[in-house]
Amino acid sequence: MPTEYLHDVKCSAFLALNCEKRGTHTCSKCRLVRYCSKQCQEAHWSFHKKDCKHPYNRLDWKPAWIAENRSPAFVGGDTPQSHFGTHWAPEYLWGNTPAANCLQLDHNEGVLESVEKDFNLCFAASGDIRNLVMTVNGLPDNYRGHCKILLNDRSDIVTTRNILILYALLRHGHPLELAAETAVHFMYSAALRSSDSSELFHCIKTVYGDVLSVCQSPMFRSFITRLSPNDMRKKSFVIRGAGSLSIAHSAVKLFGEPLAMLRATHTLKDSRKAMHDVMLSPQRVDYRDRYLSGLQPSHRLSFLRFRESGVLLPFADVVLETFQHPNRLLFTASGKWATMDNANPLFSWDVNEVLKTGQAHGLDHADIYGCLFVHVKAQFTEFARRVEKFHIDIHVSQLDAHVASGLLQKGELNPALFGINPTFDRIETSNMADYAGIPSVLQDWSAVLNRKNKHAVVFVNFMNWVMKQRGASLTFDMTGEGMGLQKGLANMKVLLEKTSSMMGINFRTLLVNGDIQRAPAFYNVLENVDVFLDNHKQFQDHLNSEGISNTPKLYELQLRPRNRIYPKRFGVALGARPDALPSVTKTEFYNIYLIGGCNPGDRYLEFGLSGVH
Ligand SMILES: C[S@@+](CC[C@H](N)C(=O)[O-])C[C@H]1O[C@@H](n2cnc3c(N)ncnc32)[C@H](O)[C@@H]1O
Ligand SMILES: [Zn+2]
Ligand SMILES: [Zn+2]
């Protein structure tokens, strides 16, 4: 990581005591604050004490259901409420899988061989911008080709956020690093500094000024009724470098929630309350505590700071007095918090990498959300630098993926950029196959895959199959019945022990020591008991029921025997055998599944061109 990214690790007494020196040694009890000297540390103790001595920071902290001697809410009873928000929730404003570099040149075209190559990349149901960012950062450092990118999502909120975040990052104006910092707050922080807030309004004005003024005109109602559902509002913007940023958004939709959300006027106080009502909801305490009980004490504290402040920054840098403006990109038009209570930005990045970046910036592992801040900022900075230096065009569209594919095939989706016969070298389809099925995803996307590039691929993620396929999960089927009872139970015992040992727990001791139904460790083990489960056959059965043996052939595609873009399941190496099981250290286990929230059941498949090996 280039040194100019170095985060300025201030002495944590900077605010209370006006110290301007660098923080060089950490508080040994929490490792979340850093001081220039013993004197500063001692003088600051009266401020820091409350955090450092917080119950979360104690090894003997217990979830509320234990302290209150009751069963946790997620056991039995009513179906738990999994999200808050309005009728259009849940929206995936923050993704729930780690960011993916969809190029992975060293496993495909080769890095050196790609310096002059043109690439067309498609994110068909993109969610946020993280995969786009990671993929551009995966181009060769001295890239001289032309890269064209389609970033599509059917959600108008997701699209509006993406375009404003991208525009803030890429417009001429702020130095890269400042722009990156602002973009990180646009994406993840509930409140903004004055400078970020003015930047947001500047971006809103440039991107949506014309349509916002229509909203205020007396002719608005008749204007709206004249719009057809197919009317797209198209616009393109001048950005850093040789490339362009353009957008096509359904006009009817744009005039609904997105513009209302950007024009909202709720106060900071109201918005903080709306965020807390969801992110710290008392009804959801057991769900939070279940996650927290798997974490190290300082990580619980770091989590709490992020949830309470809503600001993504290193622990000691969160100074609420400077974050006084609600971030309109995270609240609905009616002022509600716009994402689910289990949304967590740590789930969208590779935590192993997050910690490395944090360390390179002088932050301790304990400050996990601080590490995340510097990591995302570094990725955004690098991305903007590349857009400035390389030739990259980005088109953001707000369409159902099926419609997007149809328009592409007819040469009607931004033909000025993609031409009338567009094809792509990488097509990332998120987990649409979960809902639409493999046949429909392949039918839509094989038609626009670049047949001239033997590395071209349609990339498919499965998140829901374990709930549909018998024997696919011990978390959802504790009896192991689906596997054949004998085999299931035998498996269960081995896996419970293996998973427990990864978490430093002795499962036998857990069994003998009292009320297992309440033991938080039991739930952490149970949630992750599928990590090492060999359910290759069950996955294959699921794929067969989805027509995997015939469908790819219909479209002159084949399922790659080994992945070359993203490991088939978390914890296995890229290119491993298709039935490979995760092989991780205890630290990796913690980073991937416990704090990183990766789903043990997620699977990634790659469909390449037939006849190519
Ligand atoms: C499928 S969701 C799942 C979350 C995903 N795992 C992530 O980490 O972002 C991702 C995105 O796909 C979008 N999406 C879902 N179905 C779509 C469709 N048919 N066409 C276009 N976008 C779609 C959603 O709006 C959402 O932003
Ligand atoms: Zn401390
Ligand atoms: Zn100091």
XYZ file of C-alpha atoms and ligand atoms in Angstrom:
642
model
C 0.000 0.000 0.000
C 1.583 3.310 -0.994
C 2.609 5.370 2.003
C 0.643 8.473 1.017
C -2.483 6.620 2.140
C -1.204 6.599 5.713
C -3.930 7.557 8.067
C -2.898 10.252 10.488
C -2.997 8.365 13.785
C -3.425 11.206 16.209
C -2.852 11.095 19.947
C -6.317 10.203 21.225
C -6.165 13.159 23.603
C -6.309 15.482 20.587
C -9.760 16.778 21.331
C -10.008 16.764 25.095
C -6.476 18.035 25.692
C -5.616 19.710 22.399
C -2.621 17.427 21.914
C -1.351 17.566 18.344
C 1.238 14.811 18.508
C 0.979 11.390 16.919
C -0.386 8.471 18.914
C 2.390 5.940 19.258
C 1.313 3.545 21.982
C -2.037 1.911 22.537
C -4.092 1.559 25.679
C -3.279 -2.006 26.664
C -6.767 -2.686 28.031
C -8.789 -1.958 24.901
C -6.196 -1.274 22.174
C -8.663 1.189 20.670
C -6.963 4.450 21.572
C -3.359 5.627 21.150
C -1.380 8.235 22.997
C 1.786 10.200 22.400
C 2.881 9.744 26.001
C 2.048 8.338 29.438
C 1.116 11.850 30.543
C -1.510 12.230 27.847
C -2.862 8.770 28.592
C -3.208 9.527 32.292
C -4.712 12.941 31.676
C -7.194 11.427 29.227
C -8.265 8.557 31.483
C -11.248 10.432 32.898
C -12.639 10.638 29.338
C -11.571 7.222 28.158
C -12.546 5.295 31.305
C -16.198 4.978 30.287
C -15.254 3.239 27.019
C -12.386 1.194 28.353
C -14.433 -0.122 31.269
C -17.536 -0.748 29.180
C -19.104 -4.154 29.912
C -18.532 -5.122 26.239
C -14.816 -4.833 26.856
C -14.856 -7.523 29.536
C -14.090 -11.163 28.887
C -16.974 -12.133 31.140
C -19.575 -10.054 29.245
C -22.807 -11.979 28.762
C -25.710 -11.506 26.344
C -28.875 -9.941 27.743
C -30.784 -13.236 27.556
C -28.344 -14.727 30.081
C -28.280 -11.694 32.350
C -32.091 -11.641 32.286
C -32.374 -15.401 32.666
C -34.652 -16.046 29.680
C -34.558 -17.832 26.367
C -33.109 -15.860 23.477
C -35.674 -14.389 21.064
C -34.277 -16.265 18.081
C -35.178 -19.654 19.588
C -38.693 -20.880 18.833
C -41.666 -18.570 19.053
C -42.695 -16.261 16.248
C -40.728 -15.861 13.085
C -38.205 -13.219 14.005
C -38.450 -9.851 12.383
C -35.372 -9.615 10.266
C -35.552 -6.067 9.080
C -37.076 -2.714 9.665
C -37.985 -0.002 7.224
C -40.655 0.759 4.689
C -42.581 -1.315 2.208
C -39.667 -1.313 -0.193
C -37.215 -2.655 2.380
C -35.104 -4.652 2.571
C -32.710 -2.854 0.309
C -29.173 -4.116 0.097
C -27.458 -0.786 0.568
C -24.452 -2.581 2.017
C -23.688 -5.926 0.486
C -23.479 -9.128 2.485
C -20.653 -10.909 0.676
C -16.995 -9.840 0.548
C -16.017 -7.615 -2.392
C -14.884 -9.555 -5.455
C -12.312 -8.730 -8.110
C -14.085 -10.159 -11.147
C -11.034 -9.939 -13.411
C -8.535 -12.028 -11.432
C -6.108 -11.595 -14.328
C -3.341 -13.743 -12.885
C -5.703 -16.749 -13.015
C -7.092 -15.847 -16.432
C -5.799 -13.586 -19.234
C -2.560 -12.855 -17.365
C -1.528 -9.472 -15.974
C 1.271 -8.651 -18.428
C -0.795 -9.916 -21.347
C -3.669 -7.613 -20.385
C -1.892 -4.265 -20.351
C -3.202 -3.307 -23.787
C -6.401 -5.393 -23.770
C -9.874 -3.897 -23.847
C -12.316 -5.237 -21.293
C -16.095 -5.015 -21.101
C -17.457 -5.791 -17.670
C -21.046 -6.191 -16.573
C -22.456 -6.169 -13.056
C -26.025 -7.236 -13.761
C -27.454 -6.881 -10.234
C -24.639 -4.907 -8.745
C -25.781 -3.943 -5.287
C -23.276 -1.335 -4.098
C -20.078 -0.308 -5.929
C -17.624 -2.544 -4.071
C -17.191 -5.233 -6.764
C -16.765 -2.552 -9.416
C -14.072 -0.882 -7.303
C -12.212 -4.121 -6.567
C -12.375 -5.162 -10.222
C -10.984 -1.883 -11.561
C -8.275 -2.162 -8.920
C -7.497 -5.565 -10.421
C -6.495 -4.096 -13.801
C -2.737 -3.992 -14.462
C -0.997 -1.001 -12.832
C 0.095 0.292 -16.230
C -3.153 -0.485 -18.038
C -3.456 1.107 -21.474
C -6.562 -0.587 -22.853
C -10.129 0.682 -22.858
C -12.410 -0.647 -20.146
C -16.186 -0.248 -20.406
C -18.372 -1.095 -17.479
C -22.103 -1.614 -17.060
C -23.267 -1.287 -13.467
C -26.921 -2.289 -13.303
C -29.324 -2.696 -10.417
C -33.098 -2.647 -10.429
C -33.330 -0.828 -7.120
C -33.724 2.892 -7.612
C -32.280 3.639 -4.186
C -29.197 1.521 -4.792
C -28.709 3.156 -8.198
C -29.116 6.677 -6.851
C -26.610 6.010 -4.090
C -24.162 4.427 -6.515
C -24.268 7.321 -8.940
C -23.785 9.970 -6.256
C -20.970 8.050 -4.587
C -19.265 7.508 -7.944
C -19.731 11.094 -8.987
C -18.252 12.385 -5.710
C -15.260 10.107 -6.210
C -14.707 10.824 -9.862
C -15.656 14.431 -10.489
C -12.930 16.984 -10.968
C -12.598 18.809 -7.723
C -11.220 17.473 -4.495
C -7.870 15.736 -4.323
C -8.344 11.970 -4.621
C -7.914 11.196 -0.974
C -10.398 13.777 0.230
C -12.891 12.625 -2.370
C -12.373 9.019 -1.247
C -12.945 9.916 2.388
C -16.146 11.752 1.525
C -17.326 8.825 -0.601
C -16.735 6.415 2.292
C -18.984 8.552 4.479
C -21.623 8.806 1.731
C -21.651 5.032 1.618
C -21.491 4.092 5.294
C -21.927 7.021 7.683
C -25.337 8.147 8.929
C -24.084 11.688 9.508
C -21.716 13.881 7.530
C -19.308 16.713 8.242
C -20.230 20.138 6.840
C -17.741 19.704 4.023
C -19.180 16.283 3.043
C -22.687 17.595 3.278
C -21.956 20.529 0.945
C -20.260 18.066 -1.386
C -23.363 15.875 -1.333
C -25.566 18.834 -2.223
C -23.179 19.880 -4.952
C -23.290 16.356 -6.410
C -27.084 16.169 -6.078
C -27.378 19.500 -7.863
C -25.136 18.461 -10.730
C -26.594 14.988 -11.131
C -30.247 15.687 -10.396
C -30.600 19.490 -10.491
C -32.772 19.551 -13.619
C -35.207 16.914 -12.372
C -35.304 18.344 -8.869
C -36.421 21.663 -10.262
C -39.226 19.863 -12.111
C -40.427 18.483 -8.757
C -40.941 22.024 -7.557
C -42.769 23.268 -10.633
C -46.565 23.696 -10.623
C -46.717 21.499 -13.756
C -45.210 18.547 -11.845
C -48.376 16.448 -11.583
C -49.269 16.681 -15.236
C -45.636 16.065 -16.149
C -45.557 12.858 -14.124
C -48.769 11.498 -15.601
C -47.379 11.967 -19.099
C -44.344 9.768 -18.375
C -44.355 6.230 -19.733
C -42.849 3.412 -17.636
C -40.229 2.981 -20.351
C -39.027 6.565 -20.271
C -35.455 6.586 -19.113
C -33.771 9.674 -17.847
C -30.294 9.655 -19.367
C -27.408 11.864 -18.516
C -23.656 11.815 -18.678
C -21.055 13.605 -16.580
C -17.560 14.903 -17.027
C -15.147 13.068 -14.735
C -11.431 12.739 -14.062
C -9.449 11.178 -16.884
C -10.437 10.203 -20.406
C -13.525 8.177 -19.541
C -17.112 9.013 -18.791
C -19.794 8.368 -16.217
C -23.341 8.061 -17.523
C -26.672 7.055 -16.110
C -30.037 5.755 -17.300
C -32.768 5.642 -14.664
C -36.482 4.935 -15.097
C -37.971 8.433 -14.965
C -41.139 7.353 -13.181
C -39.133 5.635 -10.481
C -36.673 8.462 -10.124
C -39.506 10.868 -9.365
C -40.672 8.555 -6.603
C -38.539 7.607 -3.623
C -35.048 8.661 -4.801
C -35.736 12.336 -5.406
C -37.980 12.558 -2.348
C -35.193 11.043 -0.276
C -32.650 13.547 -1.567
C -35.022 16.426 -0.819
C -35.868 15.236 2.693
C -35.367 17.712 5.511
C -35.516 15.664 8.709
C -33.130 16.876 11.396
C -29.965 15.286 12.696
C -31.719 14.440 15.936
C -34.599 12.696 14.144
C -32.288 10.809 11.849
C -30.092 9.600 14.703
C -33.175 8.381 16.476
C -34.405 6.632 13.314
C -31.036 4.897 12.988
C -30.957 3.872 16.653
C -34.541 2.619 16.480
C -33.328 0.036 13.990
C -29.648 -0.540 14.650
C -29.982 -0.578 18.443
C -33.575 -1.764 18.606
C -34.362 -3.390 21.980
C -36.473 -5.993 20.154
C -33.400 -7.137 18.296
C -30.951 -7.205 21.188
C -30.672 -11.005 21.191
C -29.749 -11.073 17.515
C -27.040 -8.472 18.084
C -25.837 -10.242 21.205
C -25.579 -13.520 19.348
C -23.201 -11.863 16.865
C -21.343 -9.988 19.608
C -20.876 -13.087 21.731
C -18.644 -14.531 19.009
C -16.439 -11.425 18.973
C -13.379 -10.320 20.879
C -14.174 -7.696 23.561
C -12.616 -4.749 21.732
C -14.461 -5.692 18.546
C -17.734 -5.495 20.466
C -16.781 -2.011 21.563
C -15.765 -0.989 18.059
C -19.134 -2.315 16.772
C -21.000 -0.342 19.426
C -19.170 2.874 18.562
C -20.155 2.465 14.914
C -23.791 1.682 15.738
C -24.138 4.490 18.262
C -22.373 7.198 16.280
C -23.331 5.928 12.842
C -19.951 7.222 11.695
C -17.330 4.954 10.146
C -13.953 6.128 11.445
C -11.128 4.949 13.710
C -12.455 4.639 17.267
C -10.843 7.742 18.727
C -11.525 9.913 15.663
C -15.289 9.794 15.981
C -16.072 13.293 17.115
C -19.802 13.687 16.822
C -19.649 17.479 17.002
C -18.166 17.487 13.512
C -20.771 15.090 12.048
C -23.832 17.283 12.230
C -25.627 16.662 8.931
C -27.860 13.661 8.228
C -26.627 11.623 5.286
C -29.663 11.650 2.988
C -28.309 8.551 1.229
C -29.084 6.364 4.250
C -32.574 7.563 5.178
C -35.864 7.140 3.363
C -37.925 10.114 2.247
C -40.029 9.720 5.369
C -36.919 9.790 7.539
C -36.618 6.084 8.315
C -33.286 4.293 8.469
C -33.003 2.712 5.036
C -31.336 -0.601 5.687
C -31.779 -3.786 7.667
C -30.663 -4.033 11.253
C -28.309 -6.887 10.438
C -26.604 -4.899 7.681
C -22.947 -4.551 8.538
C -20.271 -2.975 6.324
C -17.760 -5.514 7.637
C -19.712 -8.189 5.749
C -18.919 -6.512 2.420
C -15.141 -6.620 2.538
C -12.525 -9.292 3.087
C -11.743 -8.884 6.784
C -8.290 -10.468 6.429
C -7.441 -7.680 3.958
C -9.169 -5.041 6.082
C -6.907 -5.897 9.011
C -3.783 -5.813 6.847
C -4.621 -2.343 5.569
C -5.425 -1.211 9.101
C -2.074 -2.434 10.334
C -0.249 -0.736 7.464
C -1.870 2.500 8.607
C -0.746 2.064 12.182
C -4.109 0.947 13.558
C -4.493 -1.954 15.944
C -6.571 -5.013 14.953
C -8.857 -4.150 17.857
C -10.084 -1.067 15.984
C -11.864 -3.141 13.374
C -14.211 -0.436 12.072
C -11.247 1.957 11.964
C -9.372 -0.615 9.894
C -12.412 -0.896 7.642
C -12.497 2.865 7.174
C -8.860 3.073 6.055
C -9.282 -0.019 3.897
C -12.306 1.244 1.976
C -10.753 4.675 1.690
C -7.575 3.159 0.229
C -9.602 1.074 -2.248
C -11.654 4.109 -3.293
C -8.540 6.258 -3.656
C -6.870 3.662 -5.845
C -10.036 3.261 -7.913
C -10.361 7.016 -8.536
C -6.651 7.225 -9.387
C -7.137 4.491 -11.989
C -10.182 6.140 -13.524
C -8.113 9.315 -13.785
C -5.128 7.573 -15.372
C -6.744 4.851 -17.479
C -9.503 4.937 -20.053
C -12.575 3.707 -18.169
C -16.220 4.379 -19.030
C -18.889 3.557 -16.488
C -22.574 3.337 -17.350
C -24.996 3.028 -14.429
C -28.441 1.691 -15.283
C -31.510 1.113 -13.159
C -33.229 -1.823 -14.827
C -34.461 -5.275 -14.081
C -31.584 -7.516 -15.188
C -33.783 -9.377 -17.670
C -34.796 -6.088 -19.273
C -31.168 -4.924 -19.307
C -30.135 -8.085 -21.124
C -32.944 -7.618 -23.670
C -31.909 -4.030 -24.362
C -28.272 -5.055 -24.721
C -29.202 -7.753 -27.226
C -31.188 -5.250 -29.245
C -28.267 -2.847 -29.145
C -30.394 -0.330 -27.281
C -28.554 -0.005 -24.005
C -26.233 2.938 -24.459
C -25.145 1.976 -27.999
C -22.910 5.047 -28.129
C -20.777 3.354 -25.476
C -21.345 -0.385 -25.896
C -22.084 -0.484 -29.642
C -25.010 -2.326 -31.232
C -23.639 -5.807 -30.550
C -22.264 -5.504 -27.054
C -20.415 -8.387 -25.444
C -18.773 -8.684 -22.053
C -15.672 -10.426 -20.753
C -17.092 -10.793 -17.256
C -20.734 -10.891 -16.265
C -21.413 -10.873 -12.563
C -25.002 -11.870 -11.746
C -24.984 -11.723 -7.931
C -27.402 -14.280 -6.497
C -30.154 -13.765 -9.056
C -30.020 -17.498 -9.866
C -31.441 -18.080 -6.360
C -34.666 -16.406 -7.436
C -34.754 -16.613 -11.208
C -33.084 -20.021 -11.597
C -29.939 -20.905 -13.519
C -31.710 -21.393 -16.893
C -33.093 -17.883 -16.904
C -29.800 -16.276 -15.825
C -27.827 -18.191 -18.454
C -30.376 -17.469 -21.141
C -30.224 -13.748 -20.423
C -26.490 -13.413 -20.091
C -24.907 -16.013 -22.368
C -26.230 -13.936 -25.270
C -23.917 -11.059 -24.451
C -20.823 -12.974 -23.378
C -17.697 -12.250 -25.403
C -17.213 -15.434 -27.440
C -13.841 -14.229 -28.666
C -12.326 -14.269 -25.185
C -11.789 -17.778 -23.862
C -11.651 -16.364 -20.336
C -15.084 -14.755 -20.601
C -17.369 -15.896 -17.820
C -20.815 -15.604 -16.295
C -20.353 -15.539 -12.569
C -23.202 -16.876 -10.363
C -23.626 -16.781 -6.594
C -25.986 -19.013 -4.587
C -27.053 -18.001 -1.113
C -30.391 -19.718 -0.507
C -29.927 -23.273 -1.765
C -29.090 -24.799 1.652
C -32.594 -24.020 2.845
C -34.157 -25.769 -0.143
C -31.959 -28.852 -0.453
C -32.357 -31.765 1.938
C -29.220 -32.641 3.827
C -27.434 -29.499 2.714
C -27.136 -27.969 6.141
C -26.733 -29.083 9.723
C -27.572 -25.597 10.964
C -31.036 -25.874 9.453
C -31.441 -29.605 9.951
C -29.888 -30.512 13.279
C -31.173 -34.060 13.202
C -29.106 -34.725 10.121
C -32.133 -36.538 8.760
C -31.600 -35.291 5.238
C -28.204 -36.967 5.173
C -29.502 -40.263 6.438
C -29.845 -40.191 10.203
C -26.774 -42.234 11.082
C -24.465 -40.329 8.788
C -26.025 -37.030 9.777
C -25.534 -37.567 13.488
C -22.008 -38.864 13.091
C -21.213 -35.854 10.936
C -22.812 -33.535 13.428
C -20.620 -34.756 16.266
C -17.386 -34.410 14.304
C -18.339 -31.016 12.926
C -19.543 -29.622 16.233
C -16.176 -30.495 17.695
C -14.196 -29.134 14.781
C -16.169 -25.879 14.664
C -15.902 -25.460 18.435
C -12.173 -25.988 18.407
C -11.880 -23.272 15.736
C -13.572 -20.990 18.219
C -11.380 -22.120 21.103
C -14.307 -23.899 22.767
C -14.424 -27.448 24.002
C -17.801 -28.680 22.864
C -17.902 -31.522 25.389
C -17.374 -29.099 28.241
C -20.111 -26.931 26.794
C -22.415 -29.951 26.783
C -21.780 -30.862 30.402
C -21.711 -27.357 31.779
C -25.327 -26.541 32.420
C -27.917 -25.001 30.226
C -26.722 -25.447 26.665
C -29.929 -23.886 25.307
C -28.784 -20.564 26.644
C -25.058 -20.807 26.084
C -24.088 -18.183 23.479
C -21.170 -20.329 22.325
C -23.633 -23.053 21.413
C -25.381 -20.748 18.951
C -22.134 -19.520 17.455
C -21.051 -23.109 16.913
C -24.413 -24.067 15.486
C -24.474 -21.143 13.062
C -21.102 -22.209 11.704
C -21.380 -25.964 11.885
C -21.743 -26.047 8.079
C -18.367 -24.392 7.514
C -16.588 -27.740 7.173
C -19.618 -29.753 6.103
C -19.068 -31.848 3.023
C -22.290 -31.091 1.138
C -20.764 -31.252 -2.325
C -23.183 -33.992 -3.341
C -26.181 -32.095 -2.033
C -25.094 -29.003 -3.940
C -24.698 -31.090 -7.056
C -28.208 -32.496 -6.500
C -29.512 -28.979 -6.181
C -27.790 -27.974 -9.412
C -29.159 -31.053 -11.156
C -32.655 -30.093 -10.107
C -31.921 -26.723 -11.699
C -31.021 -28.409 -14.968
C -27.258 -27.978 -14.731
C -26.478 -30.997 -16.863
C -28.270 -29.627 -19.928
C -28.803 -25.917 -19.589
C -25.256 -24.603 -20.060
C -24.908 -26.638 -23.267
C -27.991 -24.975 -24.700
C -26.117 -21.710 -24.523
C -22.727 -23.084 -25.535
C -21.463 -22.692 -22.033
C -19.954 -25.083 -19.526
C -19.673 -25.082 -15.811
C -15.996 -24.558 -15.086
C -14.645 -27.555 -13.189
C -12.485 -25.190 -11.141
C -13.167 -21.561 -10.364
C -10.790 -18.920 -11.629
C -12.466 -15.757 -10.334
C -13.736 -16.414 -6.843
C -13.372 -19.518 -4.655
C -16.348 -21.825 -4.821
C -16.937 -21.526 -1.082
C -15.403 -19.325 1.598
C -12.194 -20.631 3.077
C -11.052 -22.690 0.085
C -8.393 -21.588 -2.366
C -9.156 -20.268 -5.814
C -8.778 -23.153 -8.271
C -9.313 -25.836 -5.624
C -11.120 -29.080 -6.502
C -14.887 -28.574 -6.670
C -15.417 -30.714 -3.572
C -12.630 -29.063 -1.553
C -13.430 -28.216 2.057
C -12.282 -25.030 3.773
C -8.831 -25.035 5.239
C -8.425 -22.078 7.565
C -6.490 -21.071 10.659
C -8.369 -20.052 13.782
C -7.673 -16.418 12.960
C -9.024 -16.819 9.443
C -12.072 -18.623 10.808
C -12.735 -15.683 13.090
C -12.183 -13.121 10.340
C -14.245 -14.898 7.707
C -17.211 -16.371 9.572
C -17.460 -14.784 12.999
C -16.701 -11.098 12.576
C -16.889 -11.153 8.751
C -20.354 -12.755 8.764
C -19.703 -14.944 5.702
C -22.412 -17.528 5.135
C -21.011 -21.060 5.257
C -23.555 -22.095 2.609
C -22.711 -19.513 -0.088
C -21.429 -21.034 -3.323
C -19.931 -19.393 -6.399
C -20.084 -20.929 -9.850
C -18.485 -19.869 -13.102
C -19.885 -20.583 -16.546
C -17.275 -20.283 -19.280
C -17.404 -20.960 -23.014
C -17.850 -24.591 -24.058
C -14.803 -26.401 -25.230
C -12.406 -24.122 -23.355
C -10.244 -25.532 -20.580
C -29.488 -9.939 -5.179
S -29.133 -8.723 -3.905
C -28.281 -9.661 -2.741
C -27.229 -8.988 -1.953
C -25.886 -9.313 -2.487
N -25.417 -10.581 -1.972
C -24.894 -8.209 -2.117
O -23.988 -8.494 -1.380
O -25.089 -7.088 -2.585
C -27.994 -7.676 -4.748
C -28.667 -6.645 -5.599
O -29.354 -7.258 -6.660
C -30.405 -6.422 -7.046
N -31.344 -7.247 -7.809
C -32.076 -8.297 -7.380
N -32.788 -8.806 -8.388
C -32.522 -8.072 -9.488
C -32.960 -8.103 -10.840
N -33.836 -9.002 -11.266
N -32.457 -7.192 -11.684
C -31.568 -6.274 -11.274
N -31.134 -6.188 -10.013
C -31.595 -7.069 -9.127
C -30.941 -5.899 -5.744
O -31.602 -4.656 -5.949
C -29.686 -5.755 -4.909
O -29.208 -4.439 -4.924
Zn -8.562 1.625 26.829
Zn -0.796 13.439 23.398
